[in-house]
Amino acid sequence: MLALLVLGSAFPLYWAILASFTPEARLFGGPSLLPSELVLDHYRALFTQRNFWIPIRNSLIVAGTTTAFCVAVGALCAYALARLQFRGKFALLGFILAVGMFPQISVVSPLYMLLRSLGLINTYPGLVLPYLTFAMPLTVWLLVGFFRQLPAELEEAAMVDGASRLRAFGEVIVPLALPGLATTAILTFVYSWNEFLFALSFTLGPERQTVPVAIALFRGMYQVPWGQILAAAVVATLPVTLLVLAFQRRIVQGLTAGAVKG
Amino acid sequence: MASVQLEGVRKTYPNGHVAAQGLDLHIADGEFMVLVGPSGCGKSTALRMIAGLETPTGGRILIGDRDVTVVPPQQRDIAMVFQTYALYPHMTVRENLAFGLRMRGASRAEIEQRVGEAARALALEPVLDRKPAQLSGGQRQRVALGRAIVREPKVFLFDEPLSNLDAKLRVETRAELARLHRRLGATIVYVTHDQEEAMTLGSRVAVMRDGFLQQVAPPMELYRYPANKFVAEFVGSPAMNFLPGEILAELSPANPGTAVLGVRPHDLTIVTAGAGDLDALVDVVEPRGSELLVYLRLGAEGNGPELRVVAPPETAVEADRVVGVRFDRERLHWFDEETGRRV
Amino acid sequence: MHLHDLRMPWLGRPFVGLSNYLEAVGDPRFRGALWHTLFFAATSVSLELLIGLWLALALNQAFRGRGLVRAAVLVPWAIPTVVSALLWRFMFEGQTGIVNAALVDIGLMREPIVWFIQPGTAWVPVILADVWKTTPFVALLLLAGLQNIDASLYEAARIDGASAWRQFRHVTLPLLKPAILVALIFRTLDAFRVFDLIYALTGGGPGTSTEPIALYTFNALLQNLQFGYGSALSVIVFVVTFGLAMIYIRFLGAELMGSRR
Ligand SMILES: Nc1ncnc2c1ncn2[C@@H]1O[C@H](COP(=O)(O)OP(=O)(O)OP(=O)(O)O)[C@@H](O)[C@H]1O
Ligand SMILES: [Mg+2]
């Protein structure tokens, strides 16, 4: 039963990979579960005709920048939230969570206006900035959870030993929170890599489109180039799948920590 | 080395809990001061305020002549040993020991030399390159101690450093600490909830309860002349017996109706029935090797209050027999029933 | 802002009061979109919770290859939603797509059907794709909840002679409630915002029969450039989501806090 479920969950992907190597003409011609003839046509077309490396580059830049910024700034915010006592801390945490749950569609129009007035439509900053609206709450929320798990006595000991708070953070907390920081970075990257609505709304043409947008807009006027779409799907899925498989345990921990701990 | 002075120090936590209510304490240079009291009485809070990890909400703290009330911990030149040791898990023992010196910008050669000395003194040389997770409880405790020693700080602060050790190791380490204090001549503030630890280690002992200091005195004075009923009960084991003042009314210094009589189990003697001050029924006898702990119930029928007596092991007592008890007249303690104060 | 029609905001269009909101209430396409969203959320979330619970219970047993299974179910979660939508579109596409072929082969259907031209059948791949993609997340949340349950409780229940079903009913389920509630909240709010999936899978079609509210809003905003109307819709989405979250927190929050200490 469980095996069946695993097979079921793996099948769509298997089917897509298989199809991406199948000649276009045979895609809908009597499917068989095992490959009969494998070709690289779709991948070749993807990178030569479609310039698919452009959306890949865009996605890497946007998701990478978002992740780096979020983890660096988010770590400091989260540390403050996890350790310092101040008025309204609980309310602030709740607010951060609420912002993270905000329906994206509701902020598309104000963000659009804002970006247009800043001249940032169809630019990298014009994507990174909106991404921060969902990535930052996610990072902070996750990291607060990770920092809380570290005993406060460690940095107290460091401060008694003569370190300033910032130095204690750098020398003691960051090294110990490294697994948590890595998990957070991976999750933020995956969410940013997969984001669609903002990328669709705030880009105008292929030169700044991210991978999901590019794939969704492949559809031709009269016919759907399924072979290329599936090849692109495989390419788009590859980095996140590798990340997930490599850091499986951490991701599970991060996903559940973000939601279950409060 | 330096003295430590607390002047009317108060601490109210943000949630409104008052953990220290006007502490006045003068700890002399080189003194081993023990703060003792039941759990939650505010000992750690007091220590953490000396360390600078909590800011007092009132009063002043001085280390030496310097007012450090709002000085951050890293500028106080103190060392602290935490109950959980708080060893840096990602550093080796060597790096743990060196951390404080490194933060203070000591030279490489100096760090090496001082870490080496501390490791030798604490028998940590074989484990210098291990991480804390690979150490036994006793070794971890010594690393925590070593981390404090290498710094040669003005004041050492200890927060229940022995409570995570097993009974045997605790007694050994206790002696080790006493030796260390003698060798370094350092000022030490030491927190524990264990009165025995407090009595054996302290030059003076400060007893706390609910954020108030109850009494500050050398151990023997605390034992002989407890300032109130709480201190009397807390110090000494087995705990002091308390009886209504009327029972020995003729010995009471004040109105026996409003007094409580305190007498330590060691200051009672079991004699034959009728030969003592009172008669009592033997309830339980616990042999403890070097002595017997006898639980009595006053009155020949055994319907009076309970009394604990420590007797020599050869004493002939059996459960359900009636015996006499004699009170050591020199060692009786009288307390006011209302205020608990010694009278 | 949403009180203006901002088709040409630089001209400073006049204040139009609440008319954008009134327009929405009277707009059948809007009401349809709202209904589609509700339908989608209710169906997919209940399926995900059921399957997720079952999966979590299965994963909570120790067995060989558990790590592998966990990794395998994580992959759909990590795939971009747009991509998973396209995978499912591909499988249901055409007369001879794999789904049609398989169903005819097994004998469940006599003829292949064209899934995307009728509203009733177009929902099938949509719901399936969502269930496929997000059940792992639900299962992992619930698994974390299960792993927090003290094993000695089961031992005690067994000693008391409770059957497997009663153990589930009286130990697992009550203790898992907080995790279930969290999953429910996260998933419902998420399902309410559904956009990528339907955009790439059916495009809201046939016609507008699978169009959810987020897609309708998007079309109004960026396709038809009705900024005023679109913004009014955005606000409505926000209010509905917010209201939903409040209802959850109101009715379930106390329980959550109570059991989480
Ligand atoms: N950060 C805090 N916020 C609110 N109350 C606190 C805080 N820290 C301690 N308290 C409260 O202050 C009181 C004193 O705490 P403290 O840690 O000083 O006790 P303690 O004497 O060291 O006890 P123990 O022997 O259990 O360590 C306790 O009632 C505790 O609950
Ligand atoms: Mg304490």
mmCIF file of C-alpha atoms in Angstrom, chain B residues 20 78 80 96 120 124 140 142 145 152 162 164 177 181 206 212 249-250 261:
data_model
loop_
_atom_site.group_PDB
_atom_site.id
_atom_site.type_symbol
_atom_site.label_atom_id
_atom_site.label_comp_id
_atom_site.label_asym_id
_atom_site.label_seq_id
_atom_site.Cartn_x
_atom_site.Cartn_y
_atom_site.Cartn_z
ATOM 1 C CA ALA B 20 15.349 40.340 44.957
ATOM 2 C CA ILE B 78 34.515 38.354 36.403
ATOM 3 C CA MET B 80 31.266 32.525 36.023
ATOM 4 C CA ASN B 96 37.069 26.613 25.445
ATOM 5 C CA ARG B 120 47.752 20.667 34.333
ATOM 6 C CA LEU B 124 42.702 18.053 31.708
ATOM 7 C CA ARG B 140 33.113 18.913 31.835
ATOM 8 C CA ARG B 142 36.580 20.792 35.426
ATOM 9 C CA LEU B 145 36.210 25.552 36.242
ATOM 10 C CA GLU B 152 42.442 35.242 36.708
ATOM 11 C CA LEU B 162 28.252 20.666 41.574
ATOM 12 C CA ASN B 164 25.093 17.788 38.037
ATOM 13 C CA LEU B 177 37.129 23.911 45.376
ATOM 14 C CA HIS B 181 40.112 28.999 47.033
ATOM 15 C CA ALA B 206 24.035 34.148 53.226
ATOM 16 C CA PHE B 212 15.067 38.533 51.093
ATOM 17 C CA ALA B 249 7.197 26.198 79.690
ATOM 18 C CA GLU B 250 9.510 26.484 82.704
ATOM 19 C CA LEU B 261 10.884 25.890 70.907
#
